[in-house]
Each structure stands twice: as C-alpha cells, then as structure tokens.
XYZ file of C-alpha atoms in Angstrom:
470
model
C 28.575 9.784 -26.279
C 31.426 12.436 -24.531
C 30.654 16.015 -23.449
C 31.483 18.260 -26.163
C 29.786 15.710 -28.491
C 26.788 17.981 -27.123
C 27.289 20.840 -30.187
C 26.440 18.205 -32.290
C 22.665 16.741 -31.231
C 20.440 15.818 -34.186
C 17.482 19.216 -34.424
C 14.675 16.093 -34.342
C 16.567 15.345 -30.382
C 16.533 18.580 -29.773
C 12.598 18.555 -30.938
C 11.517 15.268 -28.735
C 14.335 15.905 -25.764
C 11.630 18.533 -23.833
C 8.660 15.861 -24.641
C 10.706 13.420 -22.974
C 11.481 15.562 -19.885
C 7.916 16.068 -19.558
C 7.087 12.459 -20.072
C 9.379 11.817 -16.097
C 8.356 15.876 -14.575
C 4.322 14.644 -15.782
C 4.709 11.572 -13.564
C 5.635 13.035 -10.772
C 3.464 16.406 -10.704
C 0.601 13.768 -11.393
C 1.661 11.174 -9.127
C 1.877 14.209 -6.082
C -1.736 15.931 -6.667
C -3.897 12.704 -7.191
C -2.836 11.558 -3.734
C -2.873 14.561 -2.005
C -6.718 15.181 -3.130
C -6.502 11.612 -2.338
C -5.356 10.655 0.848
C -8.436 11.139 3.178
C -9.918 8.167 1.182
C -6.733 5.989 1.115
C -6.590 6.210 4.684
C -9.848 5.381 5.113
C -9.432 2.473 3.845
C -6.105 1.484 5.701
C -7.827 2.644 9.300
C -5.310 5.263 9.386
C -6.029 8.947 10.559
C -5.512 11.600 7.079
C -3.282 13.566 8.905
C -0.687 10.487 9.439
C -0.851 9.800 5.899
C 1.875 12.845 5.129
C 4.779 9.684 5.485
C 3.165 8.529 2.173
C 4.273 11.180 0.986
C 7.197 12.641 2.305
C 8.663 9.027 2.798
C 8.668 9.736 -1.523
C 9.977 13.362 -1.034
C 12.874 11.668 1.361
C 14.134 8.868 -0.809
C 14.271 11.769 -3.323
C 16.685 13.670 -1.184
C 18.672 11.185 -0.191
C 19.602 9.417 -3.861
C 19.277 12.572 -6.101
C 23.131 12.950 -5.377
C 24.393 10.126 -6.974
C 22.057 10.935 -10.314
C 25.130 12.641 -12.218
C 27.566 10.238 -11.276
C 25.610 7.216 -12.551
C 25.107 9.286 -15.617
C 28.808 10.348 -15.724
C 29.519 6.653 -15.535
C 26.489 4.639 -17.742
C 25.264 6.759 -19.799
C 21.916 9.096 -19.578
C 19.944 7.133 -21.826
C 20.520 3.486 -19.445
C 20.003 6.018 -16.374
C 16.915 7.632 -17.324
C 15.675 4.624 -18.871
C 16.056 2.372 -15.931
C 14.522 5.145 -13.913
C 10.996 4.862 -15.734
C 11.033 1.050 -15.116
C 11.720 2.035 -11.894
C 8.900 3.928 -11.260
C 6.449 1.716 -13.057
C 7.223 -0.984 -11.090
C 7.085 1.015 -7.823
C 3.397 2.610 -8.941
C 2.345 -1.382 -9.293
C 3.144 -1.997 -6.065
C 1.978 1.434 -4.831
C -1.430 0.137 -5.621
C -0.859 -2.949 -4.114
C -0.598 -1.933 -0.582
C -2.890 -3.343 2.522
C -1.512 -0.970 4.461
C 0.476 2.637 5.188
C 3.875 0.553 5.838
C 3.109 -0.952 2.883
C 2.580 1.757 0.875
C 5.751 3.958 2.326
C 7.708 1.135 1.612
C 6.161 1.699 -2.481
C 6.705 5.168 -2.200
C 10.099 4.321 -1.549
C 10.759 2.377 -4.666
C 8.253 4.855 -6.506
C 11.894 7.401 -4.850
C 14.175 6.203 -6.368
C 13.314 5.621 -9.630
C 11.895 9.448 -9.757
C 15.845 10.218 -7.671
C 17.292 9.191 -11.737
C 14.402 10.365 -13.554
C 13.828 13.905 -13.640
C 17.257 14.958 -12.658
C 19.657 13.315 -15.090
C 16.437 14.179 -17.848
C 17.956 17.629 -16.937
C 21.089 16.672 -17.413
C 20.824 15.899 -21.214
C 18.770 18.701 -21.738
C 21.340 21.284 -19.735
C 24.039 19.137 -22.083
C 22.449 19.215 -24.672
C 20.995 22.856 -25.166
C 23.410 26.483 -25.568
C 23.315 28.545 -22.590
C 20.750 30.638 -24.812
C 18.325 28.256 -26.067
C 18.344 26.540 -22.262
C 15.640 28.509 -21.454
C 13.251 27.983 -23.734
C 13.989 24.264 -24.076
C 13.498 24.076 -19.872
C 9.926 26.192 -20.241
C 9.062 23.841 -23.394
C 9.477 21.137 -21.093
C 7.570 21.532 -18.304
C 4.595 23.521 -20.436
C 3.447 19.589 -21.296
C 4.029 18.325 -17.743
C 1.277 21.138 -16.236
C -1.456 18.945 -17.403
C -0.463 16.397 -14.623
C -2.334 19.037 -11.900
C -4.785 19.222 -13.900
C -5.521 15.686 -14.389
C -4.390 14.859 -11.036
C -7.166 15.820 -8.652
C -10.284 15.050 -11.010
C -9.175 12.074 -11.962
C -7.655 11.078 -8.010
C -11.236 12.279 -6.918
C -13.314 11.347 -9.324
C -11.219 7.480 -9.488
C -11.538 7.582 -5.246
C -15.287 8.263 -5.853
C -16.625 5.900 -8.369
C -13.513 2.764 -8.506
C -10.556 2.800 -5.919
C -7.682 4.409 -5.059
C -5.903 1.936 -6.508
C -5.834 2.915 -10.272
C -4.631 7.140 -8.785
C -0.530 4.758 -9.174
C -1.872 2.159 -12.374
C -2.247 5.190 -14.402
C 1.649 5.650 -13.826
C 2.503 2.846 -15.683
C 1.199 3.844 -19.926
C 2.809 6.932 -19.001
C 5.824 5.494 -18.221
C 5.946 2.918 -20.988
C 5.648 6.257 -23.189
C 8.615 7.906 -22.151
C 10.863 4.519 -22.538
C 10.015 4.335 -25.990
C 10.824 7.633 -26.695
C 14.159 7.698 -24.803
C 15.237 4.572 -26.506
C 15.449 5.812 -29.628
C 15.673 9.863 -29.011
C 17.613 10.311 -25.550
C 21.253 11.781 -25.879
C 23.712 9.029 -24.174
C 25.623 11.406 -22.648
C 29.208 10.205 -20.383
C 31.966 11.103 -18.577
C 35.046 10.484 -18.931
C 36.627 11.333 -15.043
C 34.231 9.071 -12.981
C 35.360 9.546 -9.143
C 32.266 8.479 -6.796
C 32.484 10.248 -3.579
C 31.249 7.763 -1.629
C 32.039 9.025 2.322
C 30.330 12.620 0.956
C 27.073 11.206 -0.570
C 27.040 9.257 2.892
C 27.042 12.086 5.180
C 24.776 14.089 3.112
C 22.840 11.397 2.818
C 22.455 11.365 6.879
C 22.146 15.196 7.060
C 19.225 15.208 4.930
C 17.377 12.013 6.284
C 18.233 13.534 9.881
C 15.984 17.250 8.656
C 13.393 15.663 6.652
C 12.482 12.815 9.528
C 12.599 15.751 12.222
C 10.461 18.173 10.731
C 7.846 15.861 10.206
C 7.884 13.944 13.246
C 7.076 18.056 14.672
C 3.898 17.437 13.552
C 3.182 13.705 14.976
C 4.516 13.967 18.503
C 4.743 15.656 22.149
C 7.796 14.574 22.981
C 9.833 17.492 21.390
C 13.170 16.549 23.286
C 13.932 12.829 21.188
C 12.978 15.876 17.530
C 15.175 18.566 18.495
C 18.195 16.313 18.841
C 17.507 14.619 15.429
C 17.174 18.560 13.917
C 20.322 19.248 15.824
C 22.878 15.852 15.084
C 21.052 16.546 10.797
C 22.633 20.325 11.153
C 25.686 18.581 12.991
C 26.482 16.442 9.836
C 25.928 18.857 7.645
C 28.961 20.572 8.879
C 30.470 17.163 8.944
C 30.140 17.852 5.241
C 31.587 21.208 4.378
C 35.030 19.630 6.501
C 34.975 16.632 4.115
C 34.193 18.764 0.694
C 37.602 21.067 2.275
C 39.571 19.147 2.059
C 38.531 16.021 -0.032
C 39.838 16.970 -4.254
C 36.586 15.973 -6.034
C 33.496 15.657 -3.582
C 30.071 15.163 -3.893
C 28.406 19.007 -4.782
C 32.060 21.169 -4.872
C 32.396 23.583 -2.222
C 33.458 26.143 -5.463
C 30.008 26.017 -6.438
C 28.103 28.288 -3.648
C 30.874 30.485 -5.059
C 28.463 31.648 -7.682
C 26.159 34.529 -6.922
C 23.442 33.116 -8.900
C 23.714 29.370 -8.427
C 24.412 30.448 -3.908
C 21.099 32.648 -4.634
C 19.021 30.333 -6.165
C 19.727 27.137 -3.819
C 18.425 29.628 -1.359
C 15.262 31.597 -2.595
C 15.035 28.175 -3.785
C 14.268 26.469 -0.795
C 12.584 29.510 1.995
C 10.265 30.332 -1.363
C 9.290 26.563 -1.468
C 8.761 25.867 2.605
C 5.698 28.824 1.793
C 4.296 27.620 -1.182
C 4.713 23.744 -1.206
C 2.364 23.409 1.330
C -1.259 24.637 -0.090
C -1.828 21.983 -2.601
C -1.771 19.445 0.066
C -3.463 22.615 2.513
C -6.390 23.648 0.720
C -7.818 20.338 -0.334
C -7.710 18.582 2.505
C -9.746 22.115 4.276
C -12.033 21.861 1.347
C -12.511 18.042 2.246
C -12.152 18.431 6.194
C -13.413 21.867 7.190
C -16.086 21.656 4.623
C -17.177 17.718 4.476
C -16.776 18.188 0.576
C -16.391 15.242 -1.583
C -12.492 14.805 -3.380
C -13.794 15.580 -7.081
C -15.119 18.721 -5.559
C -11.712 19.599 -4.101
C -9.899 18.343 -6.986
C -12.008 20.998 -9.044
C -11.195 23.837 -6.536
C -7.239 23.400 -7.299
C -7.781 22.487 -10.836
C -7.392 25.971 -11.988
C -4.260 26.609 -10.119
C -2.262 24.095 -13.232
C -4.500 26.364 -15.929
C -3.843 28.951 -15.305
C 0.438 28.016 -14.730
C 0.329 27.024 -19.139
C -0.174 30.603 -19.562
C 2.774 31.353 -17.016
C 5.024 29.520 -18.762
C 4.208 30.902 -22.374
C 4.406 34.420 -20.533
C 7.580 34.029 -18.173
C 9.958 34.621 -21.169
C 9.032 37.562 -22.435
C 8.358 38.776 -18.677
C 12.450 37.738 -17.913
C 13.286 39.157 -20.513
C 11.760 43.126 -20.301
C 11.765 42.878 -16.428
C 15.095 41.174 -15.039
C 15.196 37.885 -13.113
C 16.279 40.115 -10.265
C 12.637 42.279 -10.454
C 11.062 38.756 -12.027
C 11.258 37.198 -8.593
C 11.394 39.586 -6.035
C 8.213 41.408 -7.245
C 6.475 37.586 -7.727
C 7.802 36.590 -4.335
C 4.991 39.398 -2.916
C 2.871 38.673 -5.490
C 2.314 34.983 -4.107
C 2.572 35.705 -0.290
C -0.145 37.996 -0.349
C -2.244 35.133 -2.132
C -1.547 32.807 -0.187
C -2.414 35.086 3.134
C -5.344 36.033 1.372
C -7.146 32.248 1.802
C -7.079 33.039 5.262
C -10.532 35.823 4.460
C -13.189 33.805 3.694
C -15.329 32.461 7.384
C -16.557 29.646 7.395
C -19.795 29.764 5.885
C -18.719 31.754 2.656
C -19.233 29.878 -0.700
C -16.230 27.409 -1.678
C -15.366 28.823 -4.829
C -14.786 31.754 -3.545
C -11.155 29.987 -3.100
C -11.343 29.405 -7.372
C -10.163 32.763 -9.076
C -7.147 32.912 -5.500
C -6.303 29.638 -6.571
C -6.178 29.757 -10.567
C -3.855 33.884 -10.327
C -1.793 31.462 -7.816
C -0.677 29.271 -10.775
C -0.201 32.303 -12.888
C 2.429 33.055 -10.487
C 3.956 29.671 -9.197
C 4.539 28.695 -12.990
C 6.846 32.289 -13.591
C 8.744 31.269 -10.037
C 9.483 28.059 -10.390
C 11.044 28.335 -13.724
C 12.658 31.438 -13.417
C 13.959 29.949 -9.553
C 15.345 26.651 -11.221
C 17.024 28.520 -14.436
C 18.732 30.933 -12.208
C 20.720 28.588 -10.309
C 22.238 27.165 -13.672
C 22.639 29.832 -15.454
C 26.647 30.761 -14.313
C 27.790 27.207 -13.677
C 30.877 26.129 -15.719
C 30.916 22.684 -18.016
C 32.790 20.907 -14.980
C 30.297 21.896 -12.753
C 26.913 21.051 -14.305
C 26.425 17.382 -12.942
C 27.060 17.767 -9.437
C 25.030 21.907 -9.473
C 22.142 19.913 -11.608
C 22.140 17.085 -8.747
C 22.281 19.709 -5.594
C 19.197 21.644 -7.320
C 17.061 18.572 -7.733
C 17.549 17.396 -4.079
C 17.658 21.073 -2.881
C 13.955 21.540 -4.612
C 12.782 18.179 -4.309
C 14.139 18.454 0.144
C 11.983 22.265 0.135
C 9.247 20.122 -1.078
C 9.085 17.973 1.352
C 9.934 20.630 4.218
C 6.701 22.897 3.108
C 4.543 19.894 3.568
C 5.706 18.815 6.687
C 6.494 22.823 8.157
C 2.299 23.353 6.668
C 1.080 20.724 8.718
C 2.866 21.151 11.160
C 1.692 25.088 11.987
C -1.853 23.824 11.326
C -1.996 20.954 14.010
C -0.115 23.392 16.705
C -3.556 25.985 15.132
C -5.829 22.929 15.588
C -4.840 21.966 19.349
C -4.969 25.926 20.275
C -9.071 25.712 21.162
C -9.197 29.160 22.521
C -7.961 30.683 19.557
C -9.635 28.776 16.914
C -13.181 28.282 18.970
C -13.528 25.003 18.681
C -13.612 25.506 14.635
C -10.776 23.449 11.969
C -12.052 25.850 9.495
C -10.081 28.654 11.878
C -7.454 26.326 11.707
C -6.580 26.190 8.029
C -6.900 29.953 8.386
C -4.314 31.179 10.800
C -2.078 28.512 8.819
C -2.278 30.048 5.337
C -1.271 33.117 6.955
C 1.633 32.347 8.658
C 2.949 30.182 5.187
C 2.016 33.505 3.095
C 4.176 35.603 5.594
C 6.664 33.383 4.883
C 6.479 33.603 2.051
C 6.654 37.517 1.283
C 9.540 37.371 3.239
C 10.833 34.842 1.376
C 11.793 37.010 -1.422
C 14.209 39.518 -0.325
C 16.956 36.375 -0.805
C 16.303 37.026 -4.569
C 17.585 41.005 -3.453
C 21.343 39.334 -3.703
C 20.846 39.031 -7.622
C 22.633 40.971 -9.333
C 19.952 43.669 -11.404
C 22.726 41.872 -14.941
C 22.385 38.707 -13.329
C 20.542 36.122 -16.469
C 21.094 37.596 -19.113
C 23.019 35.658 -20.765
C 19.775 33.392 -20.646
C 17.866 35.267 -22.647
C 16.365 33.706 -25.230
C 14.051 35.739 -28.294
C 10.757 33.847 -26.915
C 9.831 32.195 -30.177
C-alpha cells in the first residue's frame, strides 16, 4: 500500500486501528507499572538492593531509545503491518524470557529483548494512525487510542501487587502474552500495510545517534550508583559530543535519519523540547511514590498499588476532556497552565510528615492523573501538528525516541536526587521519608520551570488539529 492510499482506508479499519494501537500501549504501560510496584519483591528474590533495580527499568528504556530511530525505515521498507506484528511477537517472547530470569543480569537482558519489540511496536502503530487519519481527525483518533490503554496503569499496580504477595513476581511478565496474541489477531486483519517507494537508510547517522543516546542515558543512570564522578562526567560529555557529530553529519548528508529541517518547524521543536523537560520531572513519580510507600511506610506492594491506582482512573476522565480544553484554550495556554498545575501537585507530595496517613496522597495522585493525561495528549499531538508527509516517518520516530529517553532520564534523575538526599543524614535527620519529601520538591520545581518552554508556541499553533470532539 502506497502512502497516498491512506485516504481510501475502509471505515472499519479506521474504527479498529486505534484499538490495535491501544493493545501495544496497554502492554507497555501495564508492564512498566507492574514492575514499579514489584521491584522490592524482585530484588529480594534476586538478592539485589531495591535501589539498584532501576537497571531493569532503564535497560528497557535504553533499548527503546537506541532502536526506535529505525522504526520508520523498517515500516517504509517492509510495511507497517509486518513490522507491527513482528514487534508484538518479539515483545511477547521477551516477556516470557523475563519470567524465567534467575538473576538481575538475566532480567536486564530479557528486558532488552522486550525493548526491541517495544521500540517498533508503539511508533509503528502511531505511524499507521498518522497516515490513516487526516489532521482534523488525528487528535480524536490518538486520544481514543490512549483511553483503553490507560486501563494498564489501573491494573498494573494492583495486579502486580497481588501477584507478588499471593503468587510470584514471574506472573507480572506472563500477563503480557495473551494481550500480545490479541494484538496480533487484530493486526492480521485490520492493520494497514503502508510502505514507501523511497527507501534510504542512514546507517552512519543511526550509529552516531544511537551512541549518543546510550552514552547520555548510561551516564545519567551511573550518577546514582557510583562515587567516582569523573568517569561518569567523561561519559556524559562524550554523549553530547556524539550529538554534535550527528549534527555535523545531518548538515551534510542528503537523507539523514533525523533531518535538521524538522527543527525548523516551530511546533515540532517546542513539542520535542517541552516533552523532554516536562517528563524529566513527571516520569519519576510512578516509581518514587510506590517506593516511598513500601520503604518509608513499610507497607505492602498491594497497598502501594491502591495508592497509585487513582492516577490512571482520573487519567481516563482527562482524556475525555482534553479535546474540549484544547479547542477552547489552545495548545499554548493549555500546556503552560497545565504544566504549572502538575508541578504544584508534585510539590504538595512533600507536605505530609512521616507520621501522617498514606491515604493523604490519594487525592493528590488522583488530580495529578487528570492533568498528566491532558499534558501527554497535548505534547504528543502538537509535535506532529505541522509535519509534512515526507517528514512523517522521521518525525514520528524522533518524537517516540525523545519520549522514551525522557522517561529514562526522569526515572534516573528522581533516583539520583533521592540518593543525594538520603546520603545527607543531617538534612533529613536520619529519616528516609524526609529524603523522599525533598525529592518531590526538587522534581516539582523542575516541572514548574519546564512550562516556560511552551511560551514559544503561537496562540494559533495547533488550530489545524482542532476536532469537534465527538
């Protein structure tokens, strides 16, 4: 199927395609949230420290960031249908291997296999959606695709907690397999098979960009696990140097994997930067809060799951309201105000003292879920609002890479800040709960400041994405 055939897509396919994409996002969100609440139990079984288990999360995110850039090329060459089905198979197989892991290194390798599947799964599904729907229908289609997937965070902490407490942590990975099979069954019949006649893979650019992503991500992760700062700083600087080399390469190459002309589009440029800065603060909360409930309050994984669950439930209400909000206030006003509210909510998690009830966090996390939902939909859609057809593959891939890399940075950043405060005994008065409180303050303030990025949007930016919301 050529790219121009997207306008002839059957109505049944247009109705079911968001559901197919939802199965992919559902698995990723379910998998990540289940793992967050289960890390202490997995650490005990594998004889590891809970604070070192972020390797199992970050290894997955790093794999996504490294291999997502090839998703557009593979889709153009082999077709969105074949690549998407292959990614589901790979993700399901990786989940099975995760359940069989006997050590942390084995789990990390298995998570990388999952990451290979995930690196193609979501971006290819989104690419098919973008090429199927016209711009004025795309916001509604993408929003609908994410609504069913939000069930994942609801089930994740609860199902993960119950499985850990009453079965074993191995089942948190096995639950992905039936979902993957459902996605494969739907894709075989309804996933459109878009291809491109122009195929030219920038291998050199891919290798340079992948090296930069790895160096930056690993350096940030190592900041929280080593007392030897100098080697980590060298690695960090090397990552930025590789980004400079990619810039030089993209300036002279005829068809770079990520054309620099993408950044001449203001909405894309602001969307990418805002997504990165905002998620640096937001992404650590789903990990830090369950960890605090279990470590500082000494509660079970099930209890921490119930505390986090409202975040996903209210997110579904946010998805139902985001179209009306964006149509009324525009992308600029919505993103600036929404980011400020999210930052204030994160800071408010530092208010309850150690002797307070853990249920004080439930209304905060519930309200946070609503505004997070609006934030993610707005940031993701404004990034692709003004992309031309020839930039769709590369732009969509870069948005996906940026999003996953930001999540990895956010998780690592939150843990780094936590460990810094944990090591300052005088400041926290030898109370781990105070370390979490100061961490929430730092993360919240960073999120508030990140909202200034969206000031660069024009008040009419995103008007072409407006939908009637039906």
